[in-house]
């Protein structure tokens, strides 16, 4: 049976009349209650009443319920038109001589009213009374934001002309990038999907700051803009349930539903608005659809037959896009003309009148009403689905056309049309130059513009680069970690957890530490923190935990300090980013430690880590159970031998692979100093392992070398037979194999070794690149030495390095290693086995270090090749076995 066919219209009308009566007398809540009862009653009788999270394809807010637009709409229209023009001019002028720089026109033209309404009436700037609202601007709409900042006098013409010319630091960045415009942009959004995801965790982190008394954040809102095409990224929808569960009424999503993405329609055969409405309502959001402009109100009211509503419902997005790419006559014929009833509705309208029936997202009154309702809504996050036209106003050069996203040019004729349509004050001659237009100071438009931002507390976007410096503990605070463990075997993970505990108790910064875990606390031995510091929950703990009678029970708390994000690395990473940028967005530095399986770090959430670099995040990423042979039983998907290579690709990520607890302490303490006392925009990646062993005390004066990435851990005997000496390097747990190899070399072959601990090959390379570059540019001055050269120059013997990472990791420093350099590493897929067998398999154990060292000495002519062959035989190495990276 056709579901919507009306078998008995009279009966239907009777039901609707009763509903009207209830609405009039008792109001909408009672009506809602009755409807729910009716549905429930039907279900109890076994009638299938399928759940639908959709409402009709109409505006959610009825005209009579709209909060009226309080502004001077004529003046706002003129300002918006100027912004539209300047946004176009930025791109046209950047591409005047060639198309090399690019840029996007159409997206902002579809979104202009959505941004303007926020800037004019809703978004608070940060000042002494209010921390400011946080706006995630859709990446490729950035020209519109620059255009407004120009009118406000915040950007100069020279800067606009420098759009996408970022070298030298004067131009404007292509997209929102705090790294490139640190005083302007707060949130990088242009990797689609990351903006919506980060915005949710940002909103939740504002709650955390408030609950923990670190910042006053009530009244602050997070507004996140995104494209309808962008919603196909799993990250875009991935955290919406959390936003509803956490009742984030400080969060507003605005999806610009222009029905198009880059190549074509988002849902040509369906309706993206309806799909997203169901997704978000199903997840528990307050959803407001803004589909039709005010011009439609009268038509919808006159639609007594319901045929217009039906027609609206029937048309798919591909058709809606097609209509807006044509003209009024076409819409009359192909839309209204489909049914006699709907054709009659527009019979007295001209084609131009029909063309002027706008989409909701272009009508300031509709957008204002939606924003106002969103701002007041309590208990749920709000989604605004604004229907718009991509390339609005671009006419034949792109309006609603599939090519519009890539359009970077507009011919003179089209520009004239655009000027006429938006009543831009330029003559034909002036137009040719594509000038930026500006309202002179004292003009009504300028005064209005400035007054609005003044009333809302100041300009936006605006990024804070510095916050207060924190007093961080001295290294001596970690004295327990600097001493030898004296017979006790511990892992670097345990050492780290103790350091974290010390920090959590520090009187100056303890309350600013934010431990973050994705359901792995027990793996890292952090479960003791549950009770001591509590797991953050806005509602506290509504149940008696199963383990309540134990010392270390699972405690959730309104004032909890830990963020337990569940099995959700992207979410945990987003929380970390919110905390790591808290100095900027809330003038309240927090010190996040995100502790996770290292394999599910950079490899899994690498793009978020890149965004964190862009955002100038400050905090610690702790890659736990690291090392391809050190996490032994977990196998191919878990055993990480390359996270350090990925972390090295992020320029402001400082990475370490320490072996001993004193190294961890020195690195963490120095990180705290750099990030929170000196306020450097760097973040730390430290791998820690789960292998237990004894740790020595810190060698005298090792701190500086640890931080630089290399220090002499143990020097071999001074006197050695001629040339019988090697330099052995290592990091992480494999340094211990190197130390064992030195002993074998000494005992079995009479070879002395100097042992170097290298907690950071990545930092060593950066230091060496800097020295090399300086030398290149200063040929007449004395040569600077890299730290690697400083350590190894003048030392006797070939150099051998071994780590638990791919060979490329230690290979990073090859250029600067004097003499022969041989690198061992764990190239290949990991697999599960005993550590000893894995280290043999990957050829990084003590025997392989010995063989590599002997081979280098043989090549240098210090010992005969026979000695190498003897060693291979002695250790039973099968010389025909396949290379580990091939099996
Ligand atoms: C992860 C990622 N993939 C692809 C792109 C390239 N890209 C930039 S904009 C765009 C289309 C965006 O469409 P939509 O989200 O609907 O935004 P609109 O421009 O229509 O407002 C694409 C594919 C990107 N920036 N990020
Ligand atoms: Mg789109």
Short mmCIF file of N, CA and C in Angstrom, two decimals, residues 97-169:
data_model
loop_
_atom_site.label_atom_id
_atom_site.label_comp_id
_atom_site.label_asym_id
_atom_site.label_seq_id
_atom_site.Cartn_x
_atom_site.Cartn_y
_atom_site.Cartn_z
N UNK A 97 47.19 37.09 -13.17
CA UNK A 97 48.23 36.85 -14.18
C UNK A 97 48.40 35.37 -14.50
N UNK A 98 48.15 34.55 -13.52
CA UNK A 98 48.21 33.12 -13.79
C UNK A 98 47.23 32.47 -12.83
N UNK A 99 46.99 31.20 -13.00
CA UNK A 99 46.05 30.54 -12.08
C UNK A 99 46.81 29.75 -11.03
N UNK A 100 48.07 30.11 -10.85
CA UNK A 100 48.91 29.28 -10.01
C UNK A 100 48.44 29.22 -8.56
N UNK A 101 47.88 30.34 -8.07
CA UNK A 101 47.58 30.40 -6.64
C UNK A 101 46.24 29.78 -6.28
N UNK A 102 45.28 29.87 -7.17
CA UNK A 102 43.98 29.24 -6.90
C UNK A 102 43.16 29.95 -5.85
N UNK A 103 42.22 29.22 -5.28
CA UNK A 103 41.30 29.82 -4.31
C UNK A 103 39.89 29.42 -4.68
N UNK A 104 38.97 29.64 -3.76
CA UNK A 104 37.60 29.19 -4.00
C UNK A 104 36.62 30.33 -3.82
N UNK A 105 35.79 30.51 -4.81
CA UNK A 105 34.81 31.61 -4.77
C UNK A 105 33.46 31.10 -4.28
N UNK A 106 33.05 29.96 -4.79
CA UNK A 106 31.64 29.56 -4.68
C UNK A 106 31.19 29.21 -3.26
N UNK A 107 32.09 28.63 -2.48
CA UNK A 107 31.67 28.17 -1.16
C UNK A 107 31.26 29.34 -0.28
N UNK A 108 32.12 30.35 -0.22
CA UNK A 108 31.76 31.48 0.64
C UNK A 108 30.51 32.19 0.13
N UNK A 109 30.36 32.29 -1.19
CA UNK A 109 29.15 32.97 -1.69
C UNK A 109 27.90 32.25 -1.22
N UNK A 110 27.99 30.96 -1.05
CA UNK A 110 26.81 30.24 -0.54
C UNK A 110 26.65 30.44 0.96
N UNK A 111 27.70 30.79 1.63
CA UNK A 111 27.67 30.83 3.10
C UNK A 111 27.68 32.23 3.68
N UNK A 112 27.71 33.26 2.83
CA UNK A 112 27.93 34.63 3.32
C UNK A 112 26.95 35.02 4.43
N UNK A 113 25.68 34.73 4.22
CA UNK A 113 24.68 35.12 5.23
C UNK A 113 24.86 34.33 6.52
N UNK A 114 25.32 33.09 6.38
CA UNK A 114 25.51 32.26 7.57
C UNK A 114 26.62 32.83 8.46
N UNK A 115 27.69 33.30 7.83
CA UNK A 115 28.78 33.90 8.62
C UNK A 115 28.38 35.28 9.13
N UNK A 116 27.79 36.05 8.23
CA UNK A 116 27.49 37.43 8.59
C UNK A 116 26.56 37.54 9.77
N UNK A 117 25.55 36.67 9.80
CA UNK A 117 24.58 36.71 10.89
C UNK A 117 25.28 36.42 12.21
N UNK A 118 26.23 35.50 12.17
CA UNK A 118 26.98 35.20 13.38
C UNK A 118 27.84 36.39 13.81
N UNK A 119 28.59 36.93 12.86
CA UNK A 119 29.48 38.06 13.18
C UNK A 119 28.68 39.28 13.66
N UNK A 120 27.54 39.51 13.08
CA UNK A 120 26.77 40.71 13.40
C UNK A 120 26.01 40.59 14.72
N UNK A 121 25.56 39.36 15.04
CA UNK A 121 24.60 39.28 16.14
C UNK A 121 24.89 38.25 17.23
N UNK A 122 25.81 37.36 17.00
CA UNK A 122 25.92 36.26 17.98
C UNK A 122 27.30 36.04 18.57
N UNK A 123 28.33 36.09 17.75
CA UNK A 123 29.61 35.56 18.22
C UNK A 123 30.36 36.57 19.06
N UNK A 124 30.62 36.16 20.29
CA UNK A 124 31.28 37.05 21.24
C UNK A 124 32.79 37.01 21.06
N UNK A 125 33.38 38.19 21.08
CA UNK A 125 34.84 38.27 21.08
C UNK A 125 35.34 38.06 22.52
N UNK A 126 36.61 37.73 22.65
CA UNK A 126 37.17 37.50 23.98
C UNK A 126 37.53 38.84 24.63
N UNK A 127 37.14 39.01 25.86
CA UNK A 127 37.58 40.17 26.62
C UNK A 127 37.54 39.80 28.11
N UNK A 128 37.67 40.80 28.95
CA UNK A 128 37.78 40.51 30.38
C UNK A 128 36.54 39.80 30.93
N UNK A 129 35.37 40.06 30.32
CA UNK A 129 34.13 39.50 30.88
C UNK A 129 33.75 38.16 30.27
N UNK A 130 34.26 37.89 29.10
CA UNK A 130 33.79 36.72 28.37
C UNK A 130 34.98 36.11 27.64
N UNK A 131 35.11 34.80 27.74
CA UNK A 131 36.27 34.16 27.12
C UNK A 131 36.22 34.11 25.61
N UNK A 132 35.06 34.47 25.04
CA UNK A 132 34.94 34.49 23.58
C UNK A 132 34.36 33.20 23.05
N UNK A 133 33.60 33.33 21.98
CA UNK A 133 33.10 32.14 21.29
C UNK A 133 34.18 31.62 20.36
N UNK A 134 34.08 30.35 20.02
CA UNK A 134 35.12 29.72 19.20
C UNK A 134 34.49 29.28 17.88
N UNK A 135 35.03 29.80 16.79
CA UNK A 135 34.40 29.58 15.49
C UNK A 135 35.30 28.72 14.62
N UNK A 136 34.78 27.61 14.18
CA UNK A 136 35.48 26.78 13.21
C UNK A 136 34.96 27.16 11.83
N UNK A 137 35.75 27.92 11.10
CA UNK A 137 35.34 28.40 9.78
C UNK A 137 35.63 27.29 8.76
N UNK A 138 34.69 27.05 7.88
CA UNK A 138 34.93 26.06 6.81
C UNK A 138 36.16 26.52 6.03
N UNK A 139 37.12 25.63 5.86
CA UNK A 139 38.43 26.04 5.34
C UNK A 139 38.40 26.92 4.12
N UNK A 140 37.69 26.48 3.08
CA UNK A 140 37.75 27.22 1.83
C UNK A 140 36.78 28.39 1.78
N UNK A 141 36.18 28.73 2.92
CA UNK A 141 35.43 29.99 3.00
C UNK A 141 36.29 31.11 3.57
N UNK A 142 37.57 30.83 3.78
CA UNK A 142 38.43 31.84 4.42
C UNK A 142 38.43 33.20 3.71
N UNK A 143 38.32 33.28 2.37
CA UNK A 143 38.33 34.62 1.76
C UNK A 143 37.23 35.52 2.31
N UNK A 144 36.09 34.96 2.64
CA UNK A 144 35.00 35.76 3.19
C UNK A 144 35.35 36.33 4.56
N UNK A 145 36.11 35.58 5.32
CA UNK A 145 36.49 36.05 6.65
C UNK A 145 37.56 37.14 6.52
N UNK A 146 38.45 36.97 5.57
CA UNK A 146 39.44 38.03 5.31
C UNK A 146 38.73 39.30 4.83
N UNK A 147 37.73 39.11 3.97
CA UNK A 147 37.04 40.27 3.39
C UNK A 147 36.39 41.10 4.50
N UNK A 148 35.82 40.42 5.46
CA UNK A 148 35.20 41.16 6.58
C UNK A 148 36.27 41.83 7.44
N UNK A 149 37.34 41.10 7.74
CA UNK A 149 38.40 41.68 8.58
C UNK A 149 38.99 42.93 7.91
N UNK A 150 39.01 42.92 6.59
CA UNK A 150 39.50 44.10 5.84
C UNK A 150 38.56 45.29 6.08
N UNK A 151 37.26 45.04 5.98
CA UNK A 151 36.31 46.14 6.21
C UNK A 151 36.42 46.67 7.64
N UNK A 152 36.76 45.80 8.55
CA UNK A 152 36.90 46.23 9.95
C UNK A 152 38.25 46.88 10.21
N UNK A 153 39.08 46.95 9.17
CA UNK A 153 40.39 47.58 9.34
C UNK A 153 41.42 46.68 9.99
N UNK A 154 41.12 45.40 10.08
CA UNK A 154 42.06 44.48 10.72
C UNK A 154 43.09 43.94 9.74
N UNK A 155 42.80 43.99 8.45
CA UNK A 155 43.76 43.57 7.43
C UNK A 155 43.91 44.71 6.43
N UNK A 156 45.10 44.81 5.85
CA UNK A 156 45.35 45.88 4.88
C UNK A 156 45.13 45.35 3.46
N UNK A 157 45.05 46.31 2.53
CA UNK A 157 44.91 45.93 1.12
C UNK A 157 46.12 45.09 0.68
N UNK A 158 47.27 45.48 1.17
CA UNK A 158 48.49 44.74 0.82
C UNK A 158 48.36 43.26 1.25
N UNK A 159 47.77 43.08 2.41
CA UNK A 159 47.60 41.69 2.87
C UNK A 159 46.62 40.92 1.99
N UNK A 160 45.53 41.60 1.60
CA UNK A 160 44.58 40.91 0.72
C UNK A 160 45.24 40.54 -0.60
N UNK A 161 46.08 41.45 -1.07
CA UNK A 161 46.78 41.16 -2.33
C UNK A 161 47.78 40.02 -2.17
N UNK A 162 48.10 39.74 -0.92
CA UNK A 162 49.05 38.66 -0.65
C UNK A 162 48.35 37.34 -0.37
N UNK A 163 47.08 37.24 -0.75
CA UNK A 163 46.35 35.99 -0.51
C UNK A 163 47.09 34.82 -1.14
N UNK A 164 47.29 33.79 -0.33
CA UNK A 164 47.98 32.58 -0.76
C UNK A 164 49.45 32.80 -1.09
N UNK A 165 50.00 33.94 -0.66
CA UNK A 165 51.43 34.17 -0.85
C UNK A 165 52.04 34.26 0.55
N UNK A 166 52.31 33.11 1.12
CA UNK A 166 52.62 33.04 2.54
C UNK A 166 54.11 33.09 2.82
N UNK A 167 54.90 32.89 1.80
CA UNK A 167 56.35 32.93 2.01
C UNK A 167 56.73 34.36 2.38
N UNK A 168 57.45 34.50 3.46
CA UNK A 168 57.82 35.84 3.90
C UNK A 168 56.90 36.35 5.00
N UNK A 169 55.78 35.67 5.19
CA UNK A 169 54.98 35.94 6.37
C UNK A 169 54.01 37.11 6.29
#
